[in-house]
Amino acid sequence: MENAINTINSIVWSNWLVGLCFISGIYFSLRTRFSQIRNLKEMVGLLFGGQSSDKGISSFQGFCTALAGRIGTGNIAGVATAIAWGGPGALFWMWAIAFLGAGSAFAESTLGQLYKEEHDGEYRGGPAYYIEKGFGETGFAKAYGLLFAIVTVIAIGILLPGVQSNSIADAVKSSFGLNTTVTAVILVVLTGIVVLGGIKRIGSAAEFIVPFMGGLYILMAVIIIIVNIGQLPTVLAQIFKGAFKLDATFGGIFGSTVAWGVKRGVYSNEAGQGTGPQASSAAEVNHPAVQGFVQAFSVYVDTLFVCSATGFMILMTNCYTTFNESTKEVVYNAGQAFTVDQIGPQYTIAGINTLIPGFGGAFVTIALFFFVFTTLMAYYYIAEVNLTYIVKKVTGGKSSKICEYILVLVFLAMIAFGAVKSATLAWTMGDIGVGMMAWLNIIAILVLSNTVMKCFNDYERQLKAG
């Protein structure tokens, strides 16, 4: 069974999906005339505009809630993995896919706002909603939307929570010697307190934690860059030369450079995967395109800021080893040698230790804890929105508090289980679910691209008119 699951995963997350993400990003970038550059000032301005209401959270809370789901272990371990298999040039391709992915993020979040509904006094929306309504509420559209919702609940609500808790439980045990059971209890209690308060409490928690932890993490990177400023020209040269096979040292792994940079970029920023629209749909805004712009900016924050922070901490301290993906042989030891088994947070930990010996493990573990905690909050909300959609379709429009409470119990149970047990198989199955979400969602936003452009053009028209 494990072999079968791995085979399915390799098919779902094949280069075809990577290519689809690229095509979607390029398509929306061209149709909006590279709005991600032209409207950058507008993105930042809208970020702090608007207020929450009885039905919705503020634009900034929607931004932080979506960012909570985007920023996770991939921003630390994922970047290190991309550098290990693809060399410094992989970081360039992470930037490239973030730039293009901002177009896809704009599309899906704009559609989420356009087709959102009011449910029990709160706004709800996401891919399942805009697939059904945008496709014309036909039998096919309803089945397509229902399929997306079912896949999302299974992947995000059941399989992946345990993977996140497993990574932080292991890190806490390694750095502080704390028993995994204790970590499990802490995570379950904290997550339970937040998610039982609904989107209002989730948004408020994300609004505080995400800027705080993200800011500290980026600050650490800035300090390391300043201390090692003499290395900056060399590192930048490695990144850009490695990205285009101009560096003989990494030229032999050029294929892995592009592939791993794009894959980890897509996996980290989640643009087009269908996870961001749920949070953006909950926001109270005066035009659907507002959250589109805000969520496009969240892709920049995730990759250009947080992922870059990890990349520069690793590269500027020469704390990395690159490997040939096929043979697993060492291609280049930058300074500190690592084995294949050490690919991941150990790169970042070693980089921070060059600044403050022995501090890297504690800092990365604390950062991971907050990143994982906020990701779990976002996971629960995404799962609940899609469960509500499923229940309403099955019951003919009625909601069910019992189903929501069952989801809470299952979700918290999976957090506890993952923290104390190995979650390798669950991670692979969760990957399949997220990959299927991406396939279903990207196809949907491409089909609905004319609707996206109507919203975009209407917003620009109003903007010009004052």
CSV table of N, CA, C and O in Angstrom, one decimal, residues 69-154:
chain,number,residue,atom,x,y,z
A,69,GLY,N,-1.5,30.0,7.0
A,69,GLY,CA,-1.5,28.7,6.3
A,69,GLY,C,-0.3,28.6,5.4
A,69,GLY,O,0.2,27.5,5.2
A,70,ARG,N,0.2,29.7,4.8
A,70,ARG,CA,1.3,29.7,3.9
A,70,ARG,C,2.6,29.4,4.6
A,70,ARG,O,3.5,28.7,4.1
A,71,ILE,N,2.8,30.1,5.7
A,71,ILE,CA,4.1,30.1,6.4
A,71,ILE,C,4.1,28.8,7.4
A,71,ILE,O,3.3,28.8,8.3
A,72,GLY,N,4.9,27.9,7.1
A,72,GLY,CA,5.0,26.7,7.9
A,72,GLY,C,6.4,26.1,7.8
A,72,GLY,O,7.4,26.8,7.6
A,73,THR,N,6.4,24.8,8.0
A,73,THR,CA,7.7,24.1,8.0
A,73,THR,C,8.4,24.2,6.6
A,73,THR,O,9.7,24.2,6.5
A,74,GLY,N,7.6,24.4,5.5
A,74,GLY,CA,8.2,24.6,4.2
A,74,GLY,C,9.1,25.8,4.1
A,74,GLY,O,10.1,25.8,3.3
A,75,ASN,N,8.9,26.8,4.9
A,75,ASN,CA,9.7,28.0,4.9
A,75,ASN,C,11.1,27.8,5.5
A,75,ASN,O,12.0,28.6,5.3
A,76,ILE,N,11.2,26.8,6.3
A,76,ILE,CA,12.5,26.5,6.9
A,76,ILE,C,13.1,25.2,6.3
A,76,ILE,O,14.2,25.3,5.6
A,77,ALA,N,12.4,24.1,6.4
A,77,ALA,CA,12.9,22.8,5.9
A,77,ALA,C,12.9,22.8,4.4
A,77,ALA,O,13.8,22.3,3.7
A,78,GLY,N,11.8,23.4,3.8
A,78,GLY,CA,11.6,23.4,2.4
A,78,GLY,C,12.7,24.1,1.6
A,78,GLY,O,13.2,23.6,0.6
A,79,VAL,N,13.1,25.3,2.1
A,79,VAL,CA,14.1,26.1,1.4
A,79,VAL,C,15.5,25.3,1.5
A,79,VAL,O,16.2,25.3,0.5
A,80,ALA,N,15.8,24.7,2.7
A,80,ALA,CA,17.0,24.0,2.8
A,80,ALA,C,17.0,22.8,1.8
A,80,ALA,O,18.1,22.5,1.2
A,81,THR,N,15.9,22.1,1.7
A,81,THR,CA,15.8,21.0,0.8
A,81,THR,C,16.1,21.5,-0.7
A,81,THR,O,16.8,20.8,-1.4
A,82,ALA,N,15.5,22.6,-1.1
A,82,ALA,CA,15.7,23.1,-2.4
A,82,ALA,C,17.1,23.4,-2.7
A,82,ALA,O,17.7,23.1,-3.7
A,83,ILE,N,17.8,24.0,-1.7
A,83,ILE,CA,19.2,24.3,-1.8
A,83,ILE,C,20.1,23.1,-1.9
A,83,ILE,O,21.0,22.9,-2.6
A,84,ALA,N,19.7,22.1,-1.0
A,84,ALA,CA,20.5,20.8,-1.0
A,84,ALA,C,20.5,20.1,-2.3
A,84,ALA,O,21.5,19.5,-2.7
A,85,TRP,N,19.3,20.0,-3.0
A,85,TRP,CA,19.2,19.3,-4.2
A,85,TRP,C,19.4,20.1,-5.5
A,85,TRP,O,19.7,19.6,-6.5
A,86,GLY,N,19.2,21.4,-5.3
A,86,GLY,CA,19.3,22.3,-6.5
A,86,GLY,C,20.4,23.4,-6.5
A,86,GLY,O,20.6,24.1,-7.4
A,87,GLY,N,21.1,23.5,-5.3
A,87,GLY,CA,22.1,24.6,-5.2
A,87,GLY,C,21.5,25.9,-4.9
A,87,GLY,O,20.2,26.1,-4.9
A,88,PRO,N,22.3,27.0,-4.8
A,88,PRO,CA,21.8,28.3,-4.5
A,88,PRO,C,20.8,28.9,-5.6
A,88,PRO,O,20.0,29.7,-5.3
A,89,GLY,N,21.0,28.4,-6.8
A,89,GLY,CA,20.1,28.9,-7.9
A,89,GLY,C,18.7,28.6,-7.7
A,89,GLY,O,17.8,29.2,-8.3
A,90,ALA,N,18.4,27.5,-6.9
A,90,ALA,CA,17.0,27.2,-6.6
A,90,ALA,C,16.2,28.3,-6.0
A,90,ALA,O,15.0,28.5,-6.2
A,91,LEU,N,16.9,29.2,-5.2
A,91,LEU,CA,16.3,30.3,-4.5
A,91,LEU,C,15.7,31.3,-5.6
A,91,LEU,O,14.7,31.8,-5.4
A,92,PHE,N,16.4,31.5,-6.7
A,92,PHE,CA,15.9,32.3,-7.7
A,92,PHE,C,14.6,31.8,-8.3
A,92,PHE,O,13.7,32.6,-8.5
A,93,TRP,N,14.5,30.5,-8.5
A,93,TRP,CA,13.3,30.0,-9.1
A,93,TRP,C,12.2,30.0,-8.1
A,93,TRP,O,11.0,30.0,-8.5
A,94,MET,N,12.5,30.0,-6.8
A,94,MET,CA,11.4,30.2,-5.8
A,94,MET,C,10.9,31.6,-5.9
A,94,MET,O,9.7,31.9,-5.8
A,95,TRP,N,11.8,32.6,-6.1
A,95,TRP,CA,11.3,34.0,-6.3
A,95,TRP,C,10.5,34.1,-7.6
A,95,TRP,O,9.5,34.8,-7.6
A,96,ALA,N,10.9,33.4,-8.6
A,96,ALA,CA,10.2,33.5,-9.9
A,96,ALA,C,8.8,33.0,-9.8
A,96,ALA,O,7.8,33.6,-10.3
A,97,ILE,N,8.6,31.8,-9.2
A,97,ILE,CA,7.3,31.2,-9.1
A,97,ILE,C,6.4,32.1,-8.1
A,97,ILE,O,5.2,32.1,-8.2
A,98,ALA,N,7.0,32.7,-7.1
A,98,ALA,CA,6.3,33.6,-6.2
A,98,ALA,C,5.7,34.8,-7.0
A,98,ALA,O,4.6,35.2,-6.9
A,99,PHE,N,6.6,35.4,-7.9
A,99,PHE,CA,6.2,36.5,-8.7
A,99,PHE,C,5.0,36.2,-9.6
A,99,PHE,O,4.0,36.9,-9.7
A,100,LEU,N,5.1,35.0,-10.3
A,100,LEU,CA,4.1,34.6,-11.1
A,100,LEU,C,2.9,34.1,-10.3
A,100,LEU,O,1.7,34.3,-10.7
A,101,GLY,N,3.1,33.4,-9.2
A,101,GLY,CA,2.0,32.9,-8.4
A,101,GLY,C,1.1,34.0,-7.8
A,101,GLY,O,0.0,33.7,-7.5
A,102,ALA,N,1.7,35.2,-7.7
A,102,ALA,CA,0.9,36.3,-7.1
A,102,ALA,C,-0.4,36.5,-8.0
A,102,ALA,O,-1.4,36.9,-7.6
A,103,GLY,N,-0.2,36.2,-9.3
A,103,GLY,CA,-1.3,36.4,-10.3
A,103,GLY,C,-2.4,35.4,-10.0
A,103,GLY,O,-3.6,35.7,-10.0
A,104,SER,N,-2.0,34.1,-9.7
A,104,SER,CA,-3.0,33.0,-9.4
A,104,SER,C,-3.6,33.3,-8.1
A,104,SER,O,-4.8,33.1,-7.9
A,105,ALA,N,-2.9,33.8,-7.1
A,105,ALA,CA,-3.4,34.1,-5.8
A,105,ALA,C,-4.5,35.2,-5.9
A,105,ALA,O,-5.5,35.2,-5.2
A,106,PHE,N,-4.2,36.2,-6.7
A,106,PHE,CA,-5.2,37.3,-7.0
A,106,PHE,C,-6.5,36.7,-7.5
A,106,PHE,O,-7.6,37.0,-7.0
A,107,ALA,N,-6.4,35.8,-8.5
A,107,ALA,CA,-7.5,35.2,-9.1
A,107,ALA,C,-8.4,34.5,-8.2
A,107,ALA,O,-9.6,34.7,-8.1
A,108,GLU,N,-7.8,33.5,-7.4
A,108,GLU,CA,-8.6,32.7,-6.6
A,108,GLU,C,-9.2,33.4,-5.4
A,108,GLU,O,-10.3,33.2,-5.0
A,109,SER,N,-8.5,34.4,-4.9
A,109,SER,CA,-9.1,35.2,-3.7
A,109,SER,C,-10.1,36.2,-4.2
A,109,SER,O,-11.1,36.4,-3.4
A,110,THR,N,-10.0,36.7,-5.4
A,110,THR,CA,-11.0,37.6,-5.9
A,110,THR,C,-12.3,36.8,-6.1
A,110,THR,O,-13.4,37.2,-5.8
A,111,LEU,N,-12.2,35.6,-6.7
A,111,LEU,CA,-13.3,34.7,-6.9
A,111,LEU,C,-14.0,34.3,-5.6
A,111,LEU,O,-15.2,34.2,-5.4
A,112,GLY,N,-13.1,34.1,-4.5
A,112,GLY,CA,-13.6,33.7,-3.2
A,112,GLY,C,-14.5,34.8,-2.6
A,112,GLY,O,-15.6,34.5,-2.1
A,113,GLN,N,-14.1,36.1,-2.8
A,113,GLN,CA,-14.9,37.2,-2.4
A,113,GLN,C,-16.2,37.4,-3.2
A,113,GLN,O,-17.3,37.6,-2.6
A,114,LEU,N,-16.1,37.2,-4.5
A,114,LEU,CA,-17.2,37.4,-5.4
A,114,LEU,C,-18.3,36.4,-5.1
A,114,LEU,O,-19.5,36.8,-5.1
A,115,TYR,N,-18.0,35.2,-4.8
A,115,TYR,CA,-19.0,34.1,-4.6
A,115,TYR,C,-19.3,33.7,-3.2
A,115,TYR,O,-19.8,32.6,-2.9
A,116,LYS,N,-18.8,34.5,-2.2
A,116,LYS,CA,-19.0,34.1,-0.8
A,116,LYS,C,-20.4,34.1,-0.4
A,116,LYS,O,-21.3,34.8,-1.0
A,117,GLU,N,-20.7,33.4,0.7
A,117,GLU,CA,-22.1,33.4,1.3
A,117,GLU,C,-22.1,33.7,2.7
A,117,GLU,O,-21.0,33.7,3.4
A,118,GLU,N,-23.2,34.1,3.3
A,118,GLU,CA,-23.3,34.3,4.7
A,118,GLU,C,-23.8,33.0,5.3
A,118,GLU,O,-24.8,32.4,4.9
A,119,HIS,N,-23.1,32.5,6.4
A,119,HIS,CA,-23.5,31.3,7.0
A,119,HIS,C,-23.4,31.5,8.6
A,119,HIS,O,-22.4,31.8,9.1
A,120,ASP,N,-24.6,31.4,9.2
A,120,ASP,CA,-24.6,31.6,10.7
A,120,ASP,C,-24.0,32.9,11.1
A,120,ASP,O,-23.3,33.0,12.1
A,121,GLY,N,-24.3,33.9,10.3
A,121,GLY,CA,-23.8,35.3,10.7
A,121,GLY,C,-22.4,35.6,10.3
A,121,GLY,O,-21.9,36.6,10.7
A,122,GLU,N,-21.7,34.7,9.5
A,122,GLU,CA,-20.3,34.9,9.1
A,122,GLU,C,-20.2,34.6,7.6
A,122,GLU,O,-20.9,33.8,7.1
A,123,TYR,N,-19.3,35.3,7.0
A,123,TYR,CA,-19.0,35.0,5.6
A,123,TYR,C,-18.2,33.7,5.4
A,123,TYR,O,-17.3,33.4,6.2
A,124,ARG,N,-18.6,32.9,4.4
A,124,ARG,CA,-17.9,31.7,4.1
A,124,ARG,C,-17.8,31.7,2.6
A,124,ARG,O,-18.6,32.1,1.8
A,125,GLY,N,-16.7,31.1,2.1
A,125,GLY,CA,-16.4,31.0,0.7
A,125,GLY,C,-15.2,30.2,0.4
A,125,GLY,O,-14.5,29.7,1.3
A,126,GLY,N,-14.8,30.1,-0.9
A,126,GLY,CA,-13.6,29.3,-1.3
A,126,GLY,C,-13.9,28.6,-2.6
A,126,GLY,O,-14.9,28.8,-3.2
A,127,PRO,N,-12.9,27.8,-3.0
A,127,PRO,CA,-13.1,27.1,-4.3
A,127,PRO,C,-14.4,26.3,-4.5
A,127,PRO,O,-15.0,26.4,-5.6
A,128,ALA,N,-14.8,25.6,-3.5
A,128,ALA,CA,-16.0,24.8,-3.7
A,128,ALA,C,-17.2,25.7,-4.0
A,128,ALA,O,-18.1,25.4,-4.9
A,129,TYR,N,-17.3,26.9,-3.4
A,129,TYR,CA,-18.4,27.8,-3.7
A,129,TYR,C,-18.3,28.5,-5.1
A,129,TYR,O,-19.3,28.5,-5.8
A,130,TYR,N,-17.0,28.9,-5.4
A,130,TYR,CA,-17.0,29.6,-6.7
A,130,TYR,C,-16.9,28.6,-7.9
A,130,TYR,O,-17.3,28.9,-9.0
A,131,ILE,N,-16.6,27.4,-7.6
A,131,ILE,CA,-16.7,26.3,-8.7
A,131,ILE,C,-18.2,26.1,-9.0
A,131,ILE,O,-18.6,26.1,-10.2
A,132,GLU,N,-19.0,25.9,-8.0
A,132,GLU,CA,-20.4,25.6,-8.2
A,132,GLU,C,-21.1,26.8,-8.8
A,132,GLU,O,-21.8,26.7,-9.9
A,133,LYS,N,-20.9,28.0,-8.2
A,133,LYS,CA,-21.7,29.2,-8.7
A,133,LYS,C,-21.1,29.7,-10.0
A,133,LYS,O,-21.9,30.1,-10.9
A,134,GLY,N,-19.8,29.7,-10.1
A,134,GLY,CA,-19.1,30.3,-11.3
A,134,GLY,C,-19.4,29.4,-12.6
A,134,GLY,O,-19.4,29.9,-13.7
A,135,PHE,N,-19.5,28.1,-12.3
A,135,PHE,CA,-19.7,27.2,-13.5
A,135,PHE,C,-21.2,27.1,-13.9
A,135,PHE,O,-21.5,26.3,-14.8
A,136,GLY,N,-22.1,27.8,-13.2
A,136,GLY,CA,-23.4,27.9,-13.5
A,136,GLY,C,-24.4,27.0,-12.8
A,136,GLY,O,-25.5,26.8,-13.2
A,137,GLU,N,-23.9,26.5,-11.6
A,137,GLU,CA,-24.8,25.6,-10.8
A,137,GLU,C,-25.4,24.5,-11.5
A,137,GLU,O,-26.6,24.1,-11.3
A,138,THR,N,-24.7,23.9,-12.4
A,138,THR,CA,-25.2,22.7,-13.1
A,138,THR,C,-24.9,21.5,-12.3
A,138,THR,O,-24.2,21.6,-11.2
A,139,GLY,N,-25.3,20.3,-12.7
A,139,GLY,CA,-25.0,19.1,-12.0
A,139,GLY,C,-23.5,18.8,-11.9
A,139,GLY,O,-23.0,18.4,-10.9
A,140,PHE,N,-22.8,19.1,-13.1
A,140,PHE,CA,-21.4,18.9,-13.1
A,140,PHE,C,-20.7,19.9,-12.1
A,140,PHE,O,-19.8,19.5,-11.4
A,141,ALA,N,-21.1,21.1,-12.1
A,141,ALA,CA,-20.5,22.1,-11.2
A,141,ALA,C,-20.7,21.8,-9.8
A,141,ALA,O,-19.7,21.9,-9.0
A,142,LYS,N,-21.9,21.3,-9.4
A,142,LYS,CA,-22.1,20.9,-8.0
A,142,LYS,C,-21.2,19.7,-7.6
A,142,LYS,O,-20.7,19.6,-6.5
A,143,ALA,N,-21.1,18.7,-8.6
A,143,ALA,CA,-20.2,17.5,-8.3
A,143,ALA,C,-18.8,17.9,-8.2
A,143,ALA,O,-18.0,17.4,-7.3
A,144,TYR,N,-18.3,18.9,-9.0
A,144,TYR,CA,-17.0,19.4,-9.0
A,144,TYR,C,-16.7,20.1,-7.7
A,144,TYR,O,-15.6,19.8,-7.1
A,145,GLY,N,-17.6,21.0,-7.3
A,145,GLY,CA,-17.4,21.7,-6.0
A,145,GLY,C,-17.4,20.7,-4.9
A,145,GLY,O,-16.6,20.9,-3.9
A,146,LEU,N,-18.3,19.7,-4.9
A,146,LEU,CA,-18.3,18.8,-3.8
A,146,LEU,C,-17.1,17.9,-3.7
A,146,LEU,O,-16.6,17.7,-2.6
A,147,LEU,N,-16.5,17.6,-4.9
A,147,LEU,CA,-15.3,16.8,-4.9
A,147,LEU,C,-14.1,17.6,-4.3
A,147,LEU,O,-13.4,17.0,-3.5
A,148,PHE,N,-14.1,18.9,-4.6
A,148,PHE,CA,-13.0,19.7,-4.0
A,148,PHE,C,-13.2,19.8,-2.5
A,148,PHE,O,-12.2,19.6,-1.8
A,149,ALA,N,-14.4,20.0,-2.0
A,149,ALA,CA,-14.6,20.1,-0.6
A,149,ALA,C,-14.2,18.8,0.1
A,149,ALA,O,-13.6,18.8,1.2
A,150,ILE,N,-14.6,17.6,-0.4
A,150,ILE,CA,-14.3,16.3,0.2
A,150,ILE,C,-12.8,16.1,0.3
A,150,ILE,O,-12.3,15.7,1.3
A,151,VAL,N,-12.1,16.4,-0.8
A,151,VAL,CA,-10.6,16.2,-0.9
A,151,VAL,C,-10.0,17.1,0.2
A,151,VAL,O,-9.0,16.7,0.9
A,152,THR,N,-10.5,18.3,0.3
A,152,THR,CA,-9.9,19.3,1.2
A,152,THR,C,-10.1,18.9,2.7
A,152,THR,O,-9.2,19.0,3.5
A,153,VAL,N,-11.3,18.4,3.0
A,153,VAL,CA,-11.5,18.0,4.4
A,153,VAL,C,-10.6,16.9,4.8
A,153,VAL,O,-10.0,16.8,5.9
A,154,ILE,N,-10.5,15.9,3.9
A,154,ILE,CA,-9.6,14.7,4.2
A,154,ILE,C,-8.2,15.1,4.3
A,154,ILE,O,-7.5,14.8,5.3
